[in-house]
Structure formats: C-alpha cells, structure tokens
Short mmCIF file of C-alpha atoms in Angstrom, two decimals:
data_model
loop_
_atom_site.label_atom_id
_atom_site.label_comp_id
_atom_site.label_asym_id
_atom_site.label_seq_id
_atom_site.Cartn_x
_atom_site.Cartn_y
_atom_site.Cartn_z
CA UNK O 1 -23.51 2.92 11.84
CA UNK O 2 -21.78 2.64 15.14
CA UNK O 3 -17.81 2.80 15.80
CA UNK O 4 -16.01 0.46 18.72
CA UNK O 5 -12.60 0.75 19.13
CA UNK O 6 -11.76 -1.68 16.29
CA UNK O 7 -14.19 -1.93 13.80
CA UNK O 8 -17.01 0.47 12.07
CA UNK O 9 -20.14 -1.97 12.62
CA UNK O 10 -22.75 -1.63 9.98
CA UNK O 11 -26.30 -3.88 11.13
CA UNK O 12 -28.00 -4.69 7.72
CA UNK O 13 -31.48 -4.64 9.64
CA UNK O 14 -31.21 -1.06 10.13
CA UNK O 15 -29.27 -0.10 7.33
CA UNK O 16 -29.61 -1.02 3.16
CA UNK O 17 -26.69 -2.64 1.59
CA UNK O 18 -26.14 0.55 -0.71
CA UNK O 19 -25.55 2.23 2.47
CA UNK O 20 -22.69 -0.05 3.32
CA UNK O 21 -21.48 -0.36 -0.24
CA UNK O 22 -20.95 3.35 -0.60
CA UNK O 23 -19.37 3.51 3.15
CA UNK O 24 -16.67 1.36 2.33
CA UNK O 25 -16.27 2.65 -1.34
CA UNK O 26 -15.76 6.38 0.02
CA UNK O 27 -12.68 7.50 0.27
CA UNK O 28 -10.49 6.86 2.69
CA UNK O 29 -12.51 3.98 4.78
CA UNK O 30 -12.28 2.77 7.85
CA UNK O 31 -9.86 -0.16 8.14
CA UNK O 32 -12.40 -2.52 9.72
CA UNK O 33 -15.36 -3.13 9.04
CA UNK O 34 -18.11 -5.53 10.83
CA UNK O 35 -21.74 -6.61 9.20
CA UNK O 36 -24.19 -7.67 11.27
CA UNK O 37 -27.55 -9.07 10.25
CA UNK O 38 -26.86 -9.68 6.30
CA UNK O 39 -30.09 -12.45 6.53
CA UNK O 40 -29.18 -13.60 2.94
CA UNK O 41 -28.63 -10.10 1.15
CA UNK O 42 -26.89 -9.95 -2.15
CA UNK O 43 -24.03 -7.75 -3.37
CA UNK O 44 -22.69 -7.65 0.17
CA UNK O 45 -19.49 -5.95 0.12
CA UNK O 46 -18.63 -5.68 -4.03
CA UNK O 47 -15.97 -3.72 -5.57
CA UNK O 48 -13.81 -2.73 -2.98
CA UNK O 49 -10.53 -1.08 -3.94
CA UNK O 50 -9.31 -0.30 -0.23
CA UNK O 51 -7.10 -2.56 1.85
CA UNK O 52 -10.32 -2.79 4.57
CA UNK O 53 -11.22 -5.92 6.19
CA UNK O 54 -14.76 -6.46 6.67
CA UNK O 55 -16.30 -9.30 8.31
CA UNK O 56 -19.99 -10.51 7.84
CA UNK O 57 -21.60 -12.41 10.45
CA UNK O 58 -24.03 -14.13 8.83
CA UNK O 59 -25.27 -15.57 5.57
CA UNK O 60 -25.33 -13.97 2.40
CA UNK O 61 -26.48 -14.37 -1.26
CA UNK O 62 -25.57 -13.51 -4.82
CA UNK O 63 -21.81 -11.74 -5.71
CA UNK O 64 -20.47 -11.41 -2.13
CA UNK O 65 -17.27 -9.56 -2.35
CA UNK O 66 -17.27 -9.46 -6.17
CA UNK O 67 -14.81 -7.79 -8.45
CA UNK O 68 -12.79 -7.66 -5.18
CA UNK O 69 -9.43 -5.47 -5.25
CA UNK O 70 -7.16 -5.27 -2.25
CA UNK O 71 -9.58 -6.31 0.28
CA UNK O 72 -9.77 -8.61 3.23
CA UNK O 73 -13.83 -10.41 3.55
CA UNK O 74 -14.78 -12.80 5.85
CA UNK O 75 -18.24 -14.43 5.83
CA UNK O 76 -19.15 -16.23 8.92
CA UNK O 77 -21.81 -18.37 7.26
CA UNK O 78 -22.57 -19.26 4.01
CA UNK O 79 -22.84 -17.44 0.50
CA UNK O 80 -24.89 -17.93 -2.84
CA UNK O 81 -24.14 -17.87 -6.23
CA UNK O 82 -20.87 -16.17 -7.86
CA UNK O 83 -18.88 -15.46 -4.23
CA UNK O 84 -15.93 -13.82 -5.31
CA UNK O 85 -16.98 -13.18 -8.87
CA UNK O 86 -14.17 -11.29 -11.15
CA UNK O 87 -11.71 -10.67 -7.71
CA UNK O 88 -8.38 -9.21 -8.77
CA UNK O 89 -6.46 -9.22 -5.49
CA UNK O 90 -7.05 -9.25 -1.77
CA UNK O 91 -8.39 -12.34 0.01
CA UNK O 92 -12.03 -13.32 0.54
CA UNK O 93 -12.98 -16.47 2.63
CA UNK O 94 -15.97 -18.10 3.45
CA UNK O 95 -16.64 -19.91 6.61
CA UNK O 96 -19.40 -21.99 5.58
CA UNK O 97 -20.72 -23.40 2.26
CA UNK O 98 -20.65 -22.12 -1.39
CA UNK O 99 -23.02 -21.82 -3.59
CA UNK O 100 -22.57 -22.29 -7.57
CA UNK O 101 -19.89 -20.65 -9.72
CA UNK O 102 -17.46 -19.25 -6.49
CA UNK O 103 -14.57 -17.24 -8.56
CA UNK O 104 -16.14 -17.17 -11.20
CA UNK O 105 -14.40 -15.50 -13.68
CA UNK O 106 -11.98 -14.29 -10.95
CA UNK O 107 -8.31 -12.90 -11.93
CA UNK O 108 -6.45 -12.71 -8.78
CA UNK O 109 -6.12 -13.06 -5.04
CA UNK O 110 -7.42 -15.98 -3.06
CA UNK O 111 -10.73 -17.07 -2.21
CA UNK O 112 -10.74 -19.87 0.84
CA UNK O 113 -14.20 -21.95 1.43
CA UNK O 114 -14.20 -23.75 4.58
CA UNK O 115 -17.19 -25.72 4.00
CA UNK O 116 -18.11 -26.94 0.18
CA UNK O 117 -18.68 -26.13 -3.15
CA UNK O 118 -21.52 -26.64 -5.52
CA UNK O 119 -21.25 -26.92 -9.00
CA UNK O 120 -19.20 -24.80 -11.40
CA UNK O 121 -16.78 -23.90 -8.69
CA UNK O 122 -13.71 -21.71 -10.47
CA UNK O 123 -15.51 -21.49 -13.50
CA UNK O 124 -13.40 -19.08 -16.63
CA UNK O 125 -10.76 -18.88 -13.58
CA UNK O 126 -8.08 -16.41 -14.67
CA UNK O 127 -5.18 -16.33 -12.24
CA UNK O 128 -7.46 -16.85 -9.27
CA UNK O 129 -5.93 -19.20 -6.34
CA UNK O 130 -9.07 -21.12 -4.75
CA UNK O 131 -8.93 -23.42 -1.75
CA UNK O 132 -11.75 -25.60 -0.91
CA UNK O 133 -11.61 -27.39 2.32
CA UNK O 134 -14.77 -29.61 1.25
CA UNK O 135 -16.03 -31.08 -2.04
CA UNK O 136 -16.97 -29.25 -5.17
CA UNK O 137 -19.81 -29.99 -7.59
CA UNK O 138 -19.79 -30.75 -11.05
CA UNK O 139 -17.83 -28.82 -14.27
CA UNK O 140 -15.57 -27.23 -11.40
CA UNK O 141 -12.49 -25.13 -13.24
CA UNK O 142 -14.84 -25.66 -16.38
CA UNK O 143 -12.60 -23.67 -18.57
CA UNK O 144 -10.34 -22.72 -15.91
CA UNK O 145 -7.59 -20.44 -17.69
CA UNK O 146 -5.07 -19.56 -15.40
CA UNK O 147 -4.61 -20.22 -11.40
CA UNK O 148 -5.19 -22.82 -8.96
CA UNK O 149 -7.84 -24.90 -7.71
CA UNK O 150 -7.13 -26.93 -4.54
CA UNK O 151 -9.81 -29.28 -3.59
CA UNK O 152 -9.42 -30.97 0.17
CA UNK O 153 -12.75 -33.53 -0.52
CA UNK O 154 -13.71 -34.75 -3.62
CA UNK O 155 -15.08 -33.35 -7.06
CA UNK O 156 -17.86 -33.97 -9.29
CA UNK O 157 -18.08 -35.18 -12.32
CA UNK O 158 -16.63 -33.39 -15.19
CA UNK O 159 -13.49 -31.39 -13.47
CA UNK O 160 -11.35 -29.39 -15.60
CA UNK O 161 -13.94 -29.38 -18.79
CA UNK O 162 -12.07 -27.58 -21.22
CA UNK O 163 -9.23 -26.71 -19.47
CA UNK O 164 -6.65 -24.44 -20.34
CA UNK O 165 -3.63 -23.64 -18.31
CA UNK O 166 -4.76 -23.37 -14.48
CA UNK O 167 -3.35 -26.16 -12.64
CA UNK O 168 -5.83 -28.25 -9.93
CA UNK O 169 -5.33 -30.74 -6.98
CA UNK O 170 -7.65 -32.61 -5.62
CA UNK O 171 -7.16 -34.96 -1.98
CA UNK O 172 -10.31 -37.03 -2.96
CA UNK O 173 -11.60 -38.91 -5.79
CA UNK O 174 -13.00 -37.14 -8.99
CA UNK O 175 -16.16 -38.88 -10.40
CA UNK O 176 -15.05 -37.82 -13.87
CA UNK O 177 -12.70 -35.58 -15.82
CA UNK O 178 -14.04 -32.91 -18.31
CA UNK O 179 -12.87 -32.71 -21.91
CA UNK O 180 -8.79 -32.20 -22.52
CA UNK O 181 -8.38 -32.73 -18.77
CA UNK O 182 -6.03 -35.17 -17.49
CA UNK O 183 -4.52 -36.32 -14.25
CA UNK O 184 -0.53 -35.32 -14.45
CA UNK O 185 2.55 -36.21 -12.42
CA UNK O 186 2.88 -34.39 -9.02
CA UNK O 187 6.45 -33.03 -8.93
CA UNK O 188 8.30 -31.69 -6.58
CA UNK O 189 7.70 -28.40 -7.45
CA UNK O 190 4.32 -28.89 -7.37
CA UNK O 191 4.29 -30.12 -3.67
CA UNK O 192 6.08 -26.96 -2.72
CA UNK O 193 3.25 -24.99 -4.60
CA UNK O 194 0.35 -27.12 -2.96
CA UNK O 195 1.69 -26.26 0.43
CA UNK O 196 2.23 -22.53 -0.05
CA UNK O 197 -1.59 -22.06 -0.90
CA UNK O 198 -2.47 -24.61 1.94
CA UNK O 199 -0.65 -22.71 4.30
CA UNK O 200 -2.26 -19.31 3.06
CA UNK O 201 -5.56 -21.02 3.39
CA UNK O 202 -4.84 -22.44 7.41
CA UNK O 203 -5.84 -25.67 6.04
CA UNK O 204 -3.64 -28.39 7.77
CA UNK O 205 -3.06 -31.06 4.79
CA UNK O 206 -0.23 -32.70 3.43
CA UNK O 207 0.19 -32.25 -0.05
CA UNK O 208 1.60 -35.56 -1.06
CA UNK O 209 -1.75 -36.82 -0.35
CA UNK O 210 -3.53 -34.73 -3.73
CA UNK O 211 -3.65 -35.65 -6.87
CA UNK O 212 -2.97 -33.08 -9.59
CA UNK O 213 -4.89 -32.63 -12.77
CA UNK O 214 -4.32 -30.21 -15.87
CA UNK O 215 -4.92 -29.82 -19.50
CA UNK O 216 -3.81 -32.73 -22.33
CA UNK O 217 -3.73 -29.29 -24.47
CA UNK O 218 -5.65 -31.41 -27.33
CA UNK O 219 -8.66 -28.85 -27.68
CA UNK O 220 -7.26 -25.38 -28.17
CA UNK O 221 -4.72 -26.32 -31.17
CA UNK O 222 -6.12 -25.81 -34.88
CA UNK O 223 -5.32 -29.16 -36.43
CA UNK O 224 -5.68 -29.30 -40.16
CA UNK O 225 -6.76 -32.54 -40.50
CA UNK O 226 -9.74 -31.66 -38.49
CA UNK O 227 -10.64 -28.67 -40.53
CA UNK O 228 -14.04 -29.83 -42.05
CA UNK O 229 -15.23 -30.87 -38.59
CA UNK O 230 -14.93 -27.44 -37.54
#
C-alpha cells in the first residue's frame, strides 16, 4: 500500500482483497481510498461503516460494495452479480455495466449504474434508491418493497413482479409488467421526486418524459372468497 497526497492506493496485483477489506474496515481509515488492478475480484470493498470514498479502477465481480453503510464507491468498469447487495446508506455507482440482481435486497442509500442492467435488477428492494442510466433485464424490482427504481432505457419483461410499495419510472418501453404491477398516473409530486434522484445521479433527463409504475395492491390482501385457493 502506497499513500499520495490524496488517496491511500491499494494495487490488487500485489495485494489480496482481505488485505484491502480489513484496511478500510480498521478503525479510523483513510478518507480515500484508490484500487488498482481489481481484474474481476469479488467482495471488493464490502461492509464498510466509514464515510471513505474508494474508487476502483477496473472491473470487478460478485458483491462489490455490499452491505454498504456510509460509504462513497466508485467502479470505473463494470461489476458482477449482487453490486450493492443489502446497502444501508452511502452511495455506490458503477461506471459501466451491471450484472444480475444490483441492490439486491438493499435498504438504503443510492446505487447509480451508468451503463445497464441485467436481469433481476432491485430485486426484495427495501428503501433502496437505484438509478439506471441504461436498460434493465427481466423481473427488475421483482418484489421490490420499498424505494425507487429509475430506469433511463427500457425494461424487460416482467417489471415490478409482485410488487409491494417501492415506486418505479421508466423513460423507455417495458416489454411486460409482473404480477400486481401496474402503470399509475405521474403527478406532480412525483416529477419533483423523479428529478431529485436524477439530479443525485448527474443524469441529465427530464422527468416528464418517464412513465411511472407501482403496485395494483391485489396480491398481498387475504380475501376470503379466495380462501380454498390458498
């Protein structure tokens, strides 16, 4: 590990990632953080609890920046499966492409991917605010439960699947809508909303031109008539 005048740089060819992990989980880190050389590693960069930044210059692979707290990650490149996976707070974006399931299960902060999505994209969200600048794949914000999804491209098929309460937008066209989801009015108050996370993403869109989409709330009431088909 070598220290400039701004940032602690770790290089991932001469060092393992439990070596970075438990630099930046000591306590008491270094503010900023650079990683050089990740070629594709996994767990780059999970559970951090300190207001760091850290940026990554280069690929990456499973649970980049997961269970995230406080945190500032940048990946200049592109990440695997499960980026983001169970964040709380902080901010984690990715400069390139996404693999499946980014924010998964994630309950807080915002996650920002430049490029696209793949499938599953928000999956189980739980307060998580996610801004795509591409498309997502298929079952994206399957059963999304709280937070937003905002989706600059288009979607798969299948958006929303057994949605709950977290609210989406999408700028392009959705090749199909999941179970219980519907497409609902854009109000006001949901303009001023879209452009608050746009703005916190440095994406340059208007919001009038989304689309928003939420739960019909059909699937998550016990109906007694339907009491035998359960």
């Amino acid at each position: 590990m070598a220290t400039l005048t701004e940032a602690t740089v770790v290089d991932l060819a001469a060092s393992t990632v439990r070596d970075l992990n438990q630099a930046l989980h000591a306590p008491q880190p270094a503010p900023s953080w650079r990683v050089l050389n990740p070629r594709g590693a996994h767990s780059v960069a999970c559970g951090l609890k300190d207001e760091v930044t850290v940026d990554i210059e280069g690929h990456v692979g499973y649970y980049c920046a997961g269970m995230n707290q406080h945190a500032t990650v940048t990946v200049h490149g592109n990440v695997g499966v499960g980026v983001a996976e169970n964040m709380m707070s902080g901010t984690v974006r990715v400069r390139g492409d996404a693999s499946q399931s980014a924010g998964a299960t994630a309950h807080g902060g915002l996650l920002v991917i430049e490029g696209n999505a793949a499938a599953r994209c928000g999956i189980s969200m739980k307060g998580v605010d996610l801004v795509v600048g591409g498309n997502v794949g298929h079952m994206s914000a399957f059963m999304g439960q709280a937070g937003r999804l905002v989706v600059c491209g288009d979607a798969g098929d299948a958006l929303g699947d057994s949605l709950y309460e977290a609210r989406l937008y999408v700028k392009g066209t959705v090749k199909s809508l999941g179970a219980d989801c519907v497409e609902k009015e854009l109000r006001d108050e949901h303009l001023v909303e879209l452009a608050e996370l746009l703005k916190a993403a440095d994406f340059d869109e208007d919001p009038a031109d989304f689309r928003r989409y939420g739960s019909a709330r059909r699937l998550y009431h016990f109906k007694f008539d339907n009491s035998t088909a359960y």
